[in-house]
Coordinates of C-alpha atoms in Angstrom, one line a residue:
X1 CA 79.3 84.7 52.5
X2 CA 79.0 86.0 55.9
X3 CA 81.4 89.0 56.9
X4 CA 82.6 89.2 60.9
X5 CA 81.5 91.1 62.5
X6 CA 83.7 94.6 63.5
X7 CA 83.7 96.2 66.5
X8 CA 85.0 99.7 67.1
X9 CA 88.0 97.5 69.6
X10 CA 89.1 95.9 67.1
X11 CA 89.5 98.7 64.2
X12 CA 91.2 100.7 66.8
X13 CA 93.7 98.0 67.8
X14 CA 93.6 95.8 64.4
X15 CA 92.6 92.4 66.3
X16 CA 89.6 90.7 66.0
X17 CA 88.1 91.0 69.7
X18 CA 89.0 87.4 70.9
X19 CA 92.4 88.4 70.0
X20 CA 92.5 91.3 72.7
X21 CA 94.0 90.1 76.1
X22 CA 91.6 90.4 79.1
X23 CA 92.3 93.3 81.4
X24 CA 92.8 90.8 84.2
X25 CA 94.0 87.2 83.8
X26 CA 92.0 84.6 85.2
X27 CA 94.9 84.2 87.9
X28 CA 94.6 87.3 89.3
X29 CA 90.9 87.5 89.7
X30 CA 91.0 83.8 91.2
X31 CA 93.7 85.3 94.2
X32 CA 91.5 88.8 93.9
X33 CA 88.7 87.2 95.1
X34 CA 90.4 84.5 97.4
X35 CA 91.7 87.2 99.0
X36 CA 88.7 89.6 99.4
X37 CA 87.3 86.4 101.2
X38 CA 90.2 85.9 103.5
X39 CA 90.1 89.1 104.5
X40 CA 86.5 89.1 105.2
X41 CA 87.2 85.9 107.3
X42 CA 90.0 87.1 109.1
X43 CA 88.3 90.9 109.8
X44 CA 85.3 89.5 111.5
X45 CA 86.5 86.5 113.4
X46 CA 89.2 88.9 114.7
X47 CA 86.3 91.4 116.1
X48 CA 85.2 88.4 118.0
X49 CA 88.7 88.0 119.6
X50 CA 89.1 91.6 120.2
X51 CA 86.1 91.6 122.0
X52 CA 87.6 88.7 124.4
X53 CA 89.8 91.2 125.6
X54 CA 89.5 94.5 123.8
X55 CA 92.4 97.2 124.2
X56 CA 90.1 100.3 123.6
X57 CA 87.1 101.4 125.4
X58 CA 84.7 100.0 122.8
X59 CA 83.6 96.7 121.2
X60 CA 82.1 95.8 118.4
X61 CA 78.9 94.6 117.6
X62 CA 78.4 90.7 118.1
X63 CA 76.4 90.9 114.6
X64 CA 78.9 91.8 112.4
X65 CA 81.5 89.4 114.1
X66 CA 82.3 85.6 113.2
X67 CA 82.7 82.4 115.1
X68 CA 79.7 82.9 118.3
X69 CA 82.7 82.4 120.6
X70 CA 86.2 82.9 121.5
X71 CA 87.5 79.4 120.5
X72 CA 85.4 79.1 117.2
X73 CA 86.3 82.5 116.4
X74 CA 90.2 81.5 116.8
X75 CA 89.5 78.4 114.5
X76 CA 88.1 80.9 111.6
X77 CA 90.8 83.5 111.8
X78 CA 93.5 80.4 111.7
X79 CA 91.5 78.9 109.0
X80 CA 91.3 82.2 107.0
X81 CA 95.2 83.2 107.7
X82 CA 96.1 80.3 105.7
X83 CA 93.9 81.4 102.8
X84 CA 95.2 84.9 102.8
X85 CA 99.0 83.9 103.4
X86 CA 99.2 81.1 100.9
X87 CA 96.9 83.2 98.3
X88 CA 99.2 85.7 98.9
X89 CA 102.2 84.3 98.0
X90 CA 101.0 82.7 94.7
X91 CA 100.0 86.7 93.7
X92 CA 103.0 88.1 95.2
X93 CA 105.0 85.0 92.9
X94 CA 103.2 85.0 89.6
X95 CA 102.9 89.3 89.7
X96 CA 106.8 89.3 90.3
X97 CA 107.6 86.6 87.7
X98 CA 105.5 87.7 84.9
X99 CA 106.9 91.3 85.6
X100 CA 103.7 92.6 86.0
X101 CA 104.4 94.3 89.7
X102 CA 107.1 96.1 87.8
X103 CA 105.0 97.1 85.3
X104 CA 101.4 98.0 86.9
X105 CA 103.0 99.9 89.9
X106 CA 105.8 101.6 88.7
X107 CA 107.2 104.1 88.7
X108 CA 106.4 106.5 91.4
X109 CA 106.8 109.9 91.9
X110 CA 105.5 112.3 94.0
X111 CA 104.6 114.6 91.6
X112 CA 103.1 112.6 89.9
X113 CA 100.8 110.9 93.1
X114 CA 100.0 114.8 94.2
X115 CA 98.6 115.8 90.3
X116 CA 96.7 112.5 90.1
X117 CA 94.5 113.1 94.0
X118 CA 94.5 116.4 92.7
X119 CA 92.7 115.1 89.8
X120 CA 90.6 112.5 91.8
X121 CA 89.2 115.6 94.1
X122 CA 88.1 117.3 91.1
X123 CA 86.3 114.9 89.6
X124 CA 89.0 114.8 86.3
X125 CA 91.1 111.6 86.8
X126 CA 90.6 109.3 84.1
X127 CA 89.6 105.9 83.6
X128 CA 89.8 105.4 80.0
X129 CA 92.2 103.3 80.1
X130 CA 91.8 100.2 82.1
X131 CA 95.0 98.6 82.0
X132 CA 96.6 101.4 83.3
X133 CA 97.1 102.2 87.1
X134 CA 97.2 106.1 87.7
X135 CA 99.7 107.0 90.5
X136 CA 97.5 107.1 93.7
X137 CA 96.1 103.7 92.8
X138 CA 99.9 102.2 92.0
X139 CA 100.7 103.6 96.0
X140 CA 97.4 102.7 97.7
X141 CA 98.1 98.6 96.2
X142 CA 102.0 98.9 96.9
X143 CA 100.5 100.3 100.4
X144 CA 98.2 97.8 101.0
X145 CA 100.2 94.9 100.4
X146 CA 102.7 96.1 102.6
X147 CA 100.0 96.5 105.5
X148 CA 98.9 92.9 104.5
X149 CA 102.6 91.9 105.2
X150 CA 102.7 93.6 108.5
X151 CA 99.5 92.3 109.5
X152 CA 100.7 88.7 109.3
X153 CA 103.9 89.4 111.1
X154 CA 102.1 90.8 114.0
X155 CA 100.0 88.2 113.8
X156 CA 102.7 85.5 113.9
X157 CA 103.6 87.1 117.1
X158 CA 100.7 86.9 119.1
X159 CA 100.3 83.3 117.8
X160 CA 103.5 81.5 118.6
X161 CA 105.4 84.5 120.8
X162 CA 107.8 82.1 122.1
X163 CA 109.1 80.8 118.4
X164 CA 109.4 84.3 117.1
X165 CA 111.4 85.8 119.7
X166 CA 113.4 88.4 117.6
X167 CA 110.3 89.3 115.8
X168 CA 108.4 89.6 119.1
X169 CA 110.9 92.5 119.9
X170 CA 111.2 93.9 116.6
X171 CA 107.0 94.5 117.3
X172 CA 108.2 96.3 120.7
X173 CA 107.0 93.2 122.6
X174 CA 103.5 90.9 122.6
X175 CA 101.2 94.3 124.1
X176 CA 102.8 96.0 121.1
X177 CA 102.1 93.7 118.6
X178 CA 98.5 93.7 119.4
X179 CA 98.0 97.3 118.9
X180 CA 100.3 97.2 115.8
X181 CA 97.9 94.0 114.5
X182 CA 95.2 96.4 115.2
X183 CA 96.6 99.1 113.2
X184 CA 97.2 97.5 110.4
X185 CA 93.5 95.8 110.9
X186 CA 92.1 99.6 110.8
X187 CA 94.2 100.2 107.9
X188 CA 92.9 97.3 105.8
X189 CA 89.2 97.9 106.6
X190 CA 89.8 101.5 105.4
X191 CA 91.4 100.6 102.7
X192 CA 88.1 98.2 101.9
X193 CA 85.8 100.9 101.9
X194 CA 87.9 103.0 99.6
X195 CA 88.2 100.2 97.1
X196 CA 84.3 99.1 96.9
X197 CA 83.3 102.9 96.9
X198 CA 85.7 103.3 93.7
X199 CA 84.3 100.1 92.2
X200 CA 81.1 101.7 92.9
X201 CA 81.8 105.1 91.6
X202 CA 83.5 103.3 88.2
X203 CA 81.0 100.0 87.8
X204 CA 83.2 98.6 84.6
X205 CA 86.1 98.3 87.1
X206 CA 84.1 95.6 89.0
X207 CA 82.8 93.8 85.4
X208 CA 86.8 93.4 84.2
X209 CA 87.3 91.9 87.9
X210 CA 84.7 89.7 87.4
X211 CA 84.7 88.9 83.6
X212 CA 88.6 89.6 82.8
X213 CA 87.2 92.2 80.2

């Protein structure tokens, strides 16, 4: 008679180990990854465009831009909005339906956010537990989204200024919303580097993005 096997997951939680929910559904690493793509899109096409008609004293390099010219790059960053807005919405729907933005990024405190970097500069903030968000990564995702949000509104602006009127002057006008799109452009690239250093630094993070466990 053959015994099954026991793993150390499943006397701790008392479930065999197909029994133990992933630490990411297959939903949100689907829209993880759509968007990590978007984003990609969208960040290098819209280097091309900057460099059409740049609003700082600097360009950037033509090899780590996309779309070889002004009009092809337009066509990629349009191409890749949709991507990133519709994406968006299906994770901004299924994490508020399910409850899980309620219960991945909350609460906050700033108490708790300052002894949690404290902890991260030192070295001492933990990742035993997977499923759980600590309090600077709950505010640097609440963050990000937000930026994302901006982002797209400042983008809607410099695409059809005319139809968005009221949001046009909301932005401070059209020259506004271009340095505000490129703000929140800065932002998200920063934010980029941060995340893939972490998933770097902690490789298991990556693996439960990947595999779901």
């Amino acid at each position: 008679m053959n015994a099954e096997p026991i793993t150390a997951g499943s006397v701790r939680t008392g479930k065999a180990a197909g029994d133990v929910p992933p630490v990411h559904p297959l939903w949100l690493r689907l829209t993880h990854w759509l968007n990590a793509l978007a984003v990609v899109l969208m960040v290098m096409s819209g280097w091309r465009i900057y460099n059409a008609s740049p609003l700082f004293d600097f360009r950037f390099p033509d090899e780590i831009t996309l779309g070889g010219w002004l009009a092809s790059a337009i066509l990629w960053h349009f191409a890749a909005m949709w991507l990133l807005v519709v994406n968006g919405l299906i994770y901004l729907s299924i994490n508020t339906a399910s409850g899980r933005l309620w219960h991945r990024f909350f609460p906050l405190s700033p108490r708790g956010f300052v002894a949690d970097l404290k902890a991260a500069f030192h070295g001492r903030l933990s990742h035993a537990d997977p499923r759980r968000y600590n309090t600077v990564q709950r505010a640097a995702y609440l963050l990000v989204i937000l930026d994302l949000v901006l982002l797209v509104l400042s983008g809607l602006v410099l695409w059809k200024s005319v139809q968005f009127p009221l949001l046009r002057e909301l932005m401070g006008g059209y020259e506004a919303a271009r340095y505000v799109h490129f703000v929140t452009m800065a932002a998200l690239v920063g934010f980029v580097v941060i995340h893939v250093a972490m998933a770097l630094l902690v490789p298991r993070s990556l693996l439960h993005m990947i595999r779901g466990r």
